[in-house]
XYZ file of C-alpha atoms in Angstrom:
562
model
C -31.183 0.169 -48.646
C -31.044 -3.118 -46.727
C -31.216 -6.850 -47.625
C -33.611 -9.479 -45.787
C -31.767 -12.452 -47.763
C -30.462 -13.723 -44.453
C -33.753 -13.415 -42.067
C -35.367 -16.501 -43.354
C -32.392 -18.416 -42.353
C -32.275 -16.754 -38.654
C -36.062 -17.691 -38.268
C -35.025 -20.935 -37.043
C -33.148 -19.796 -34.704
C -34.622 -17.278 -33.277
C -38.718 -18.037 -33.496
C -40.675 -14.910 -32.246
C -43.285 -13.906 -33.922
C -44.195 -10.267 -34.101
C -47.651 -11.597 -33.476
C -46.828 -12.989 -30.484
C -49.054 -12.115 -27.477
C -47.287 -10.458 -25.201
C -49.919 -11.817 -22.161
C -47.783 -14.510 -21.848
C -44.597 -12.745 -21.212
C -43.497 -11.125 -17.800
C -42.696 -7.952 -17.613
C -39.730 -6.926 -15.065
C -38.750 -3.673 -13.750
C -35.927 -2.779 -11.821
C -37.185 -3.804 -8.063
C -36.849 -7.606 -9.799
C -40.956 -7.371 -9.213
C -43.427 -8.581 -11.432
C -45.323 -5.483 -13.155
C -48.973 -5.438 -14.855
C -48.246 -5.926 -18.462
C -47.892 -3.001 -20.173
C -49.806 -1.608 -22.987
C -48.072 -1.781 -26.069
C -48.101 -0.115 -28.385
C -49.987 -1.212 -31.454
C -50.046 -0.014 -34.895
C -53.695 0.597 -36.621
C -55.076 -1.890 -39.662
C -54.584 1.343 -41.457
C -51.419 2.754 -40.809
C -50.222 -1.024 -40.998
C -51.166 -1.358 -44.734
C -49.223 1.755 -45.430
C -45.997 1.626 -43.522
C -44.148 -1.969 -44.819
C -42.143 -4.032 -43.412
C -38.959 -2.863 -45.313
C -40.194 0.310 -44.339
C -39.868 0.170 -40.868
C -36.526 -1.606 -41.115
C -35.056 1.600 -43.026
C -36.689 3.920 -40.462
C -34.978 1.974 -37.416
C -31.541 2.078 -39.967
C -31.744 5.441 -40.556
C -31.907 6.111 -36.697
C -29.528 4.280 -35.382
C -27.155 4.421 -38.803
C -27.059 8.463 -38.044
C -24.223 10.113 -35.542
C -26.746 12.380 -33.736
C -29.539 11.001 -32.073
C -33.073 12.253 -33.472
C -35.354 12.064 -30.987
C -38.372 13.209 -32.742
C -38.298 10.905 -35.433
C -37.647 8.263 -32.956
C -41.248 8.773 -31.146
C -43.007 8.809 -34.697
C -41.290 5.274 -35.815
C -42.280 3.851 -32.269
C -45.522 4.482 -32.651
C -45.751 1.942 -35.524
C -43.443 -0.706 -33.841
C -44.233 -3.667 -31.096
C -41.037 -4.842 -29.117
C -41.434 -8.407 -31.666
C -41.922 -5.844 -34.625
C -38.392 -3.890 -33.564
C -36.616 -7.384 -32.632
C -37.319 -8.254 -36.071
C -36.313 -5.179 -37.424
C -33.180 -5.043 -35.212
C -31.999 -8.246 -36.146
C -32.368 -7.912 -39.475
C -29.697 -4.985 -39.646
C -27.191 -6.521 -37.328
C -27.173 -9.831 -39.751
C -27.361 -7.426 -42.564
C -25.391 -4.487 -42.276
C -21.630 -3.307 -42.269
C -21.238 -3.075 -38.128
C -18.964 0.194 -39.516
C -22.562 1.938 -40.951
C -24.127 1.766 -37.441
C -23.432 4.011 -34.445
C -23.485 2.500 -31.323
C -24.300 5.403 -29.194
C -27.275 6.358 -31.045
C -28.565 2.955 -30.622
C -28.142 3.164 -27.356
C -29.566 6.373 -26.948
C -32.442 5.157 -28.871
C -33.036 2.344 -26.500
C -32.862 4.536 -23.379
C -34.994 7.255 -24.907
C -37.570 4.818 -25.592
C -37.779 2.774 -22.852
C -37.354 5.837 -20.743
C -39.643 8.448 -22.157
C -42.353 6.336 -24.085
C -42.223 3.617 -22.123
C -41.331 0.764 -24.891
C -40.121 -2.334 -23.541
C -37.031 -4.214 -25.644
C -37.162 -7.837 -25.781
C -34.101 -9.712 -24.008
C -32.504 -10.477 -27.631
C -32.840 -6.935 -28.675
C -30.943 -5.679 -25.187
C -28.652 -8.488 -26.262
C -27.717 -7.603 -30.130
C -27.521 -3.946 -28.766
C -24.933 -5.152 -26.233
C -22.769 -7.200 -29.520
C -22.987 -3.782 -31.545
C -21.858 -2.327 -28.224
C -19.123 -4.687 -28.080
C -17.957 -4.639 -31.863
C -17.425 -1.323 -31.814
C -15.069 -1.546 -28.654
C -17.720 0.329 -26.304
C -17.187 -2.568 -23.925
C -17.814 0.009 -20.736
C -21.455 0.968 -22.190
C -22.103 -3.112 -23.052
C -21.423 -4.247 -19.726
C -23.468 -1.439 -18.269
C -26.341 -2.946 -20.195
C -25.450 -6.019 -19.079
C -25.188 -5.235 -15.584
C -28.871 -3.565 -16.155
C -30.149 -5.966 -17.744
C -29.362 -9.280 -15.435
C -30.252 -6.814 -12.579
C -33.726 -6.416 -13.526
C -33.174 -2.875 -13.916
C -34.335 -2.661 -17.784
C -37.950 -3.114 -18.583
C -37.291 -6.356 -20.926
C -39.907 -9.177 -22.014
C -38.768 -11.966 -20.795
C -39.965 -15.521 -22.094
C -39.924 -16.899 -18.813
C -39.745 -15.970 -15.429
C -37.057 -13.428 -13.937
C -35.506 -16.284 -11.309
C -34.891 -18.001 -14.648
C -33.188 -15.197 -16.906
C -29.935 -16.148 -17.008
C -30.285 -19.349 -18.880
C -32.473 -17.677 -21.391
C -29.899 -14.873 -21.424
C -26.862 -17.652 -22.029
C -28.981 -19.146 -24.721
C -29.686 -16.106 -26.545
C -26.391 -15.032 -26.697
C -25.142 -18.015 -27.567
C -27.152 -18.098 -30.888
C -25.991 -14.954 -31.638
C -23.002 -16.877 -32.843
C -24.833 -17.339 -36.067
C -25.284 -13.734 -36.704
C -22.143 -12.636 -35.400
C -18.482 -12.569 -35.742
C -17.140 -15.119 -33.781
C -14.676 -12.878 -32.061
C -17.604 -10.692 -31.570
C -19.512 -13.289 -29.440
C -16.707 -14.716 -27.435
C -15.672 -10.952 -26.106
C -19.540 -10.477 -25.406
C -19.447 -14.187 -23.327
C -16.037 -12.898 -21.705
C -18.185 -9.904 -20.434
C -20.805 -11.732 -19.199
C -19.019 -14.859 -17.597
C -16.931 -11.648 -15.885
C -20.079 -9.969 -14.419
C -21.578 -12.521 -13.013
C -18.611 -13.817 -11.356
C -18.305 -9.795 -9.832
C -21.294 -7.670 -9.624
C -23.470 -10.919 -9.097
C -21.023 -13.112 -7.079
C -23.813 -13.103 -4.384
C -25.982 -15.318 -6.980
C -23.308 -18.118 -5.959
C -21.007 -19.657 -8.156
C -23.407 -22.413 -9.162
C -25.315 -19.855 -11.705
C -21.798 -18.675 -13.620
C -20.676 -22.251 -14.155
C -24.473 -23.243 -15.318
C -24.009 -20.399 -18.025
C -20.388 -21.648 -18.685
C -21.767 -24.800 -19.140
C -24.906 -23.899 -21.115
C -22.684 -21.970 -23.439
C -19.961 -25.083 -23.479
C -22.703 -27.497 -24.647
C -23.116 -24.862 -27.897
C -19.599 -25.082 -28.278
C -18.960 -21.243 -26.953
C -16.863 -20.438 -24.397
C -14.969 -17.294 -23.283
C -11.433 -16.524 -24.139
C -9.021 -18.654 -21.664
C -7.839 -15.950 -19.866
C -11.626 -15.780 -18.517
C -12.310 -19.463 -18.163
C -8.823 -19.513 -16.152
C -9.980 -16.327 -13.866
C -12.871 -18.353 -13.490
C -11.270 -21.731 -12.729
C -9.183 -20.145 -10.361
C -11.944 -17.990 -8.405
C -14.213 -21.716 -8.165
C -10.360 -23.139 -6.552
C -9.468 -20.346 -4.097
C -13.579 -20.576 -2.903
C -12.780 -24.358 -2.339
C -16.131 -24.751 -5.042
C -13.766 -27.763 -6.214
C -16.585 -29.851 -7.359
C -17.315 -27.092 -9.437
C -13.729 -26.305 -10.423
C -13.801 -30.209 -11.932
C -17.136 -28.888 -13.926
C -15.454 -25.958 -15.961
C -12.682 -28.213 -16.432
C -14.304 -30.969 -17.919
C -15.500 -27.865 -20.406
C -12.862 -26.295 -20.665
C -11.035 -29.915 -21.904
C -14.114 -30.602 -24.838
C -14.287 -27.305 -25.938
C -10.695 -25.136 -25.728
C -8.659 -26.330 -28.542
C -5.051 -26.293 -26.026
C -4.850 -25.193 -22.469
C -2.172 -23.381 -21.536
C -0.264 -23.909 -18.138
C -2.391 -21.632 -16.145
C -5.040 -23.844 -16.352
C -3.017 -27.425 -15.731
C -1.186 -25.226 -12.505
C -4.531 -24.572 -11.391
C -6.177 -27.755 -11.898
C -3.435 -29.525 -10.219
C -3.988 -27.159 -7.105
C -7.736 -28.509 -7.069
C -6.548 -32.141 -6.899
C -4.134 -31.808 -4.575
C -6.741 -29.676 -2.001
C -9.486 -32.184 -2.690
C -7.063 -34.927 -1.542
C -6.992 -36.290 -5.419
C -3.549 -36.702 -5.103
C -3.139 -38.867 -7.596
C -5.292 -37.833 -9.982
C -2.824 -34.545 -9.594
C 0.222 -36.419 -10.634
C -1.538 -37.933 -13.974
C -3.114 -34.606 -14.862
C 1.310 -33.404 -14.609
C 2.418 -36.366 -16.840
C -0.628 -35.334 -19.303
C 0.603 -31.569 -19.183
C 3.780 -32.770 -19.920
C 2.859 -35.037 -23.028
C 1.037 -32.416 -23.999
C 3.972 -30.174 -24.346
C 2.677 -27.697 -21.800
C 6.100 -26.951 -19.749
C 5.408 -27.189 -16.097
C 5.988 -23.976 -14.182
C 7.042 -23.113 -10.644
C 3.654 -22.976 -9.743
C 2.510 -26.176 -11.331
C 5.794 -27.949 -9.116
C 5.034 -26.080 -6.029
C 1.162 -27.638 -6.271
C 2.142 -30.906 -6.624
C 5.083 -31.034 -4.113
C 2.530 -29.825 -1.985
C 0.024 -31.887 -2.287
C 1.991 -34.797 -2.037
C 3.989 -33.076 1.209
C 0.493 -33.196 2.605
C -0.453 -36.726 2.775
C 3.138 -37.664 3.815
C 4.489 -38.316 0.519
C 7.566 -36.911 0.296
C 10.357 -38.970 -1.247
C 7.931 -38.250 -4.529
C 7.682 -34.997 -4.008
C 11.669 -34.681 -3.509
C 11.875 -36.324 -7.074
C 9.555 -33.150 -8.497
C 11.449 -30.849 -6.449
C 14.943 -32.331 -8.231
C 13.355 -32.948 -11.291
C 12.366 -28.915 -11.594
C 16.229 -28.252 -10.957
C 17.422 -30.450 -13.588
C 14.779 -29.082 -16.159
C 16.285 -25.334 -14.485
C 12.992 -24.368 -13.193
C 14.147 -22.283 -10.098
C 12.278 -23.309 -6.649
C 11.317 -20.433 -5.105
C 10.956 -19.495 -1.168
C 6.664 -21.295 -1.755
C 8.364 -24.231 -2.709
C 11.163 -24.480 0.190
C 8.059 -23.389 2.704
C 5.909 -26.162 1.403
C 9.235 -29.090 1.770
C 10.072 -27.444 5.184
C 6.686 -27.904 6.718
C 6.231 -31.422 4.994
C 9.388 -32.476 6.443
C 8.346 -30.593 10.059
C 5.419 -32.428 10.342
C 7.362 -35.365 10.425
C 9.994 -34.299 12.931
C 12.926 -34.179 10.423
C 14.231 -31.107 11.570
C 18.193 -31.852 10.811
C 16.808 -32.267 6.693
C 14.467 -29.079 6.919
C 17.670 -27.105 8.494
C 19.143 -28.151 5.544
C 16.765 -26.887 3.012
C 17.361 -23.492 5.164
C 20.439 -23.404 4.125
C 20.203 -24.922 0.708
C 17.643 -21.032 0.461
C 20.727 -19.115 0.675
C 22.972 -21.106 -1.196
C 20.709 -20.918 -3.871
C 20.918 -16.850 -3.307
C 17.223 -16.947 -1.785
C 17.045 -14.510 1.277
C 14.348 -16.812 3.682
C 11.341 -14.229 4.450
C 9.170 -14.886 7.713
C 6.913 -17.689 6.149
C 9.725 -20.326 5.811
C 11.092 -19.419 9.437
C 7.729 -19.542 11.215
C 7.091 -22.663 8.968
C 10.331 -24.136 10.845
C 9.159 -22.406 14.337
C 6.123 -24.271 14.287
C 7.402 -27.238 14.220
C 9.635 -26.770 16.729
C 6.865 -25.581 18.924
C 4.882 -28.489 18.104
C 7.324 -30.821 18.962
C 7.839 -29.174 22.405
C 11.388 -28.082 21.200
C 11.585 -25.079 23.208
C 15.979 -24.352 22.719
C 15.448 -24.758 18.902
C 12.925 -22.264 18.726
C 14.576 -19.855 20.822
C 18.081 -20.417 18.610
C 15.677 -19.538 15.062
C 14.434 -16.566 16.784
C 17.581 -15.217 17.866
C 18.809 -16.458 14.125
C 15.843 -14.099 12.644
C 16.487 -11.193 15.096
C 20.414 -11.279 13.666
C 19.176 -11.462 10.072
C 16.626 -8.459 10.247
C 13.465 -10.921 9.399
C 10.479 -9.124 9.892
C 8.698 -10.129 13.232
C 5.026 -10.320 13.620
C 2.051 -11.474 15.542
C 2.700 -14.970 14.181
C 6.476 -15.433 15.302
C 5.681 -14.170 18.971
C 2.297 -16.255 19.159
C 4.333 -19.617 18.206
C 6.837 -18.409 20.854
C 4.252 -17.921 23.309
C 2.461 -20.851 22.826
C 5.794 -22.802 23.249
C 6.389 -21.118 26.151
C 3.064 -21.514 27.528
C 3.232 -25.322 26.936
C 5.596 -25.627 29.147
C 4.457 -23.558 31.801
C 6.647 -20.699 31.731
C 4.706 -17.770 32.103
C 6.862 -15.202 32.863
C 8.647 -15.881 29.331
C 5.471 -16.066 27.506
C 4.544 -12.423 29.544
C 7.802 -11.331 28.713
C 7.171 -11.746 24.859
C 3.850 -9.988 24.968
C 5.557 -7.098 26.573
C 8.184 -7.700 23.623
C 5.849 -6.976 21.165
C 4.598 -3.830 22.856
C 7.872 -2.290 22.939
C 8.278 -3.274 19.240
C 4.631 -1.920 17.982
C 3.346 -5.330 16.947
C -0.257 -5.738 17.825
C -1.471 -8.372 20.167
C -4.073 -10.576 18.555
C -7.093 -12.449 20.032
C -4.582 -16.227 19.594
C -2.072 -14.141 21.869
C -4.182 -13.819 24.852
C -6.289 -17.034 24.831
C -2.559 -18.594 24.628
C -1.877 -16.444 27.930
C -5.017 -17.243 29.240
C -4.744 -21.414 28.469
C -1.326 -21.120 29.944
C -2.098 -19.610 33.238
C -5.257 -21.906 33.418
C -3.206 -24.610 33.138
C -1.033 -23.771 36.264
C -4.131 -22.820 38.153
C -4.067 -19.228 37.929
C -7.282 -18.756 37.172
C -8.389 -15.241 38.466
C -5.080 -14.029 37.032
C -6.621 -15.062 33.542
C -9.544 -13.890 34.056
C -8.126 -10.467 34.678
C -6.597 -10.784 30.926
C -10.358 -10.553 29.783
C -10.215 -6.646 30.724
C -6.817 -6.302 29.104
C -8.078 -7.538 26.059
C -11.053 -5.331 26.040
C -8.242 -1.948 26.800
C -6.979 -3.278 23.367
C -9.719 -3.469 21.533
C -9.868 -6.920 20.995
C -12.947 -9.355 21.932
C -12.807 -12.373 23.643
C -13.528 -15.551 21.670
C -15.238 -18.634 22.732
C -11.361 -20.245 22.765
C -10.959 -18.020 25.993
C -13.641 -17.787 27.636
C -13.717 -22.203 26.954
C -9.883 -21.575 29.025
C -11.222 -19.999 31.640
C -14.330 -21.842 32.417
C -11.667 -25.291 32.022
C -9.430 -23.760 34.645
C -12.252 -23.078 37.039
C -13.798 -26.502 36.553
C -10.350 -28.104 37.329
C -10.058 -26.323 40.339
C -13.540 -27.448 40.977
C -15.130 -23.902 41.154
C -18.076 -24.277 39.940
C -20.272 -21.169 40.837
C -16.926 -19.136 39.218
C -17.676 -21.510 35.455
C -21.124 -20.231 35.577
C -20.503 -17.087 36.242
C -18.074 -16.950 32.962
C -20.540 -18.986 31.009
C -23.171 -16.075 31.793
C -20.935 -13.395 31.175
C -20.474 -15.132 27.491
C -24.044 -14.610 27.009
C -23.808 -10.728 28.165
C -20.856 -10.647 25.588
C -22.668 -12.068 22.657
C -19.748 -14.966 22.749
C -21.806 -17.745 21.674
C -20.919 -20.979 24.086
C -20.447 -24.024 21.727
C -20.205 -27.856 22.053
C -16.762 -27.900 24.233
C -18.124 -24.846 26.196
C -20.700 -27.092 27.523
C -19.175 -30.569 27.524
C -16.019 -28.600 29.802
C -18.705 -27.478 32.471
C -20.889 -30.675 32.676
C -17.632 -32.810 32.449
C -17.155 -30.389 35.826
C -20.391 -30.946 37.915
C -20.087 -34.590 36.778
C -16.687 -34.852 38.356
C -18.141 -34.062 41.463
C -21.485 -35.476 41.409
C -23.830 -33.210 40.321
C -25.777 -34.813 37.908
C -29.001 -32.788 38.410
C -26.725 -29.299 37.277
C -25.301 -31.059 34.593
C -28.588 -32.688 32.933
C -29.812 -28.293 33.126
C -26.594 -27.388 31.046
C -27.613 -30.406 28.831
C -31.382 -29.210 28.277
C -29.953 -25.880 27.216
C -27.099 -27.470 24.898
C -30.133 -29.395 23.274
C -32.368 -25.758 23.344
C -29.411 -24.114 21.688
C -28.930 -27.099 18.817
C -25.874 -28.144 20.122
C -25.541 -31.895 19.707
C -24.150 -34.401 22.306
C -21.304 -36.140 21.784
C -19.352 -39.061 22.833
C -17.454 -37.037 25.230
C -20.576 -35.302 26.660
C -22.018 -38.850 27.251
C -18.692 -40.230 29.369
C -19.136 -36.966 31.169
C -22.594 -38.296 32.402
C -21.971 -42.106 32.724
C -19.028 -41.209 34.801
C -21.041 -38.696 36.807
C -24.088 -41.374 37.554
C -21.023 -43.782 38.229
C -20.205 -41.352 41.379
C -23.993 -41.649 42.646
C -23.810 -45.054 42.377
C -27.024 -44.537 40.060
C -25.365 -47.528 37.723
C -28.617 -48.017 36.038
C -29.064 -44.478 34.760
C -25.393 -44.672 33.313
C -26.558 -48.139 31.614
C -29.583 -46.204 30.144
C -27.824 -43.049 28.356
């Protein structure tokens, strides 16, 4: 019935031994804890001289060859079989064997049924040519269950080495199975697993799926490039750019063309680790390539080069898209408007407004707030007042961010009522205040010495089921110290405490900076025994705080000493 004319040549590549002592492998059941090794189950001298090996690899066929599972005959063929002795079996009619002959379900059946009820433990490359017949015959929802299983700990598999190191000796196994399989086959099965343990075992950290990725790589396997691009993007968007540059490298040896998903994405890495440069080669290479940059791939680079104040260049991408008729879209006016913001050219960024709607672009929210913010920035108060209006008339959709630039404008200047009048704005329109709207308010009045009226906000905040942040309760303690009210900056720093608002470095330097200013060193060198208790470290403007405060008691030599 079967053929063994290719198992010599897998021996090579797969060495176990179906006399193999299974003492020295671990055993692993789902808790991920170590078991006593199991008993297995061993054939007698005499039974052994009867049943042959060709024998046993027909009785396994016939089982898992047949559309309805036979559980009876199953326990009878165990009983003669080690896990090496069905690995060897098992592999033999996977290199052997028309996929088409075999049923998939059985075999699966078959491995729960005996793992389950007679308590036989599967080797890892057994779960794994299971989960390629899985695979082949498009049950990809039962293989990845396996999968899942199976890198879980939750399958009783003999593992060659310990569980904390299975997933190398998974992506090895599965890798050789190239040589046994249908290259389509394999990749699918890789896809699978790359997928999984960038999902269900994310938690592992990303450092484990790009060791696999590369382990495979090295054997000249990798997933399809949809995957390898899901992947490439997930390592970008976790800022795991170091990473990113690792699958890359790969993905470069081993893919045989890239596509412009993968250049768009690269060139977002660059630009975010401040490679600038090495963002503009990698779009000349694309290009010579004959991968056609997308919008994408010119919004990436525009902005990366927008962000270190390069912007002439990335004008000349931004015209050089138009001429090639690659459409900018509303990302790629943002990106120019807040490049150009930044530097206070707000009559050119008014003009890429307008060049939105010429272009028959309706502006959303993003580019005006982009524009707002810089005017708020640059304490342009009118401007932003005239854009809001502008968005009010054009039906932009408001929200927390538009009023909170507005406020903080506002604020900066030390108009409260107009900043109070805004949060009472957003009432009336339904748009929730956020925890940046009241420190704002709370900064503001701080700032003009109403103090107790911040503190008052606290409550408010509290009504709306928000929690103050260390940014506010940091306001109110400043405003206190300023007004040189000491007893009232403990008090708030206690209350933080009660809060479970965790003081931090300016929390601490804001209140000894305080008792300094007035002399009182001895209070200040407590706060700094606590920052020290707490891990918070000391810095430069910590230490002025205390050389100015020593200063004031005329203690020069202390101040010369810290």
């Amino acid at each position: 019935m079967m053929h063994l004319a290719k198992l010599s040549a897998l021996k090579s590549i797969f060495n176990l031994s179906t006399s193999r002592r299974l003492a020295s492998v671990t055993v692993l059941h789902h808790h991920h804890l170590t078991h006593p090794q199991p008993e297995v189950q061993q054939p007698d001298t005499e039974q052994n001289e009867v049943v042959s090996k060709q024998s046993l690899i027909d009785s396994v066929y016939s089982i898992i060859s047949h559309p309805i599972f036979d559980s009876s005959q199953s326990k009878r063929i165990l009983l003669h079989l080690s896990p090496y002795d069905f690995d060897n079996c098992f592999l033999s009619i996977v290199a052997n064997t028309n996929i088409e002959k075999l049923n998939p379900k059985t075999a699966l059946e078959f491995f729960q049924f005996a793992s389950v009820n007679c308590k036989f433990h599967f080797t890892v490359r057994s779960y794994c040519l299971l989960i390629g017949l899985l695979v082949s015959c498009d049950e990809l929802t039962s293989a990845r269950s396996v999968l899942v299983e199976l890198v879980g700990g939750k399958l009783p598999a003999l593992y060659e080495n310990s569980f904390c190191k299975r997933h190398f000796e998974l992506g090895l196994i599965l890798a050789n199975l190239n040589s046994i399989s249908e290259l389509d086959v394999v990749v699918r099965v890789v896809d699978i697993l790359i997928h999984v343990y960038s999902t269900d075992f994310k938690h592992l950290g990303f450092g484990v799926t790009v060791e696999l990725f590369t382990l495979l790589g090295n054997k000249g396997l990798l997933p399809s490039l949809k995957s390898c691009n899901i992947l490439l993007n997930s390592l970008v968007k976790a800022k795991k750019l170091n990473l990113s540059y690792e699958v890359f490298d790969i993905m470069c040896q081993c893919c045989s063309a890239l596509d412009v998903y993968s250049f768009s994405t690269m060139v977002n890495a660059f630009c975010i680790g401040g490679r600038v440069d090495d963002a503009v080669g990698l779009f000349r290479k694309m290009e010579e390539l004959g991968v056609a940059p997308n919008v994408v791939t010119y919004t990436n680079i525009i902005h990366g080069l927008c962000k270190v104040g390069r912007l002439d260049e990335a004008f000349q991408f931004k015209e050089k898209m138009v001429s090639l008729e690659v459409e900018p879209n509303l990302v790629t006016y943002s990106v120019l408007i807040n490049g150009l913001v930044k530097l206070e050219r707000f009559d050119e960024a008014n003009c890429i407004l307008k060049e939105i709607s010429d272009r028959g672009l309706t502006p959303n929210n993003i580019v005006y707030n982009t524009l707002l913010d810089g005017y708020c920035k640059a304490d342009k108060v009118e401007e932003c007042e005239k854009l809001f209006a502008e968005m009010v008339s054009m039906e932009i959709e408001l929200d927390s961010v538009v009023f909170n630039i507005l406020i903080r404008a506002h604020c900066k200047k030390g108009n409260m009522t107009e900043a109070f009048r805004l949060r009472d704005d957003m009432r009336s329109r339904g748009i929730p205040r956020t925890s940046f709207t009241y420190s704002t308010l709370i900064h503001g009045l701080c700032n003009i010495g109403l103090v107790d009226d911040a503190n008052q906000l606290l409550d408010e905040m509290r009504n709306e089921g928000l929690s103050p942040n260390v940014v506010c309760y940091n306001a109110l303690i400043g405003g206190y110290c300023k007004l040189g009210k000491m007893h009232e900056a403990d008090s708030v720093l206690q209350n933080m405490s009660l809060k479970n608002a965790r003081p931090n470095k300016v929390t601490y330097t804001t209140i000894i900076n305080g008792y300094c200013k007035l002399g009182n060193v001895e209070e200040a060198d407590k706060l700094l025994n606590e920052m020290a208790q707490k891990g918070i470290i000391l810095d430069a403007a910590t230490d002025n705080a205390f050389r100015n405060g020593f200063c004031k008691e005329e203690k020069v030599e202390e101040a010369l000493q810290i």
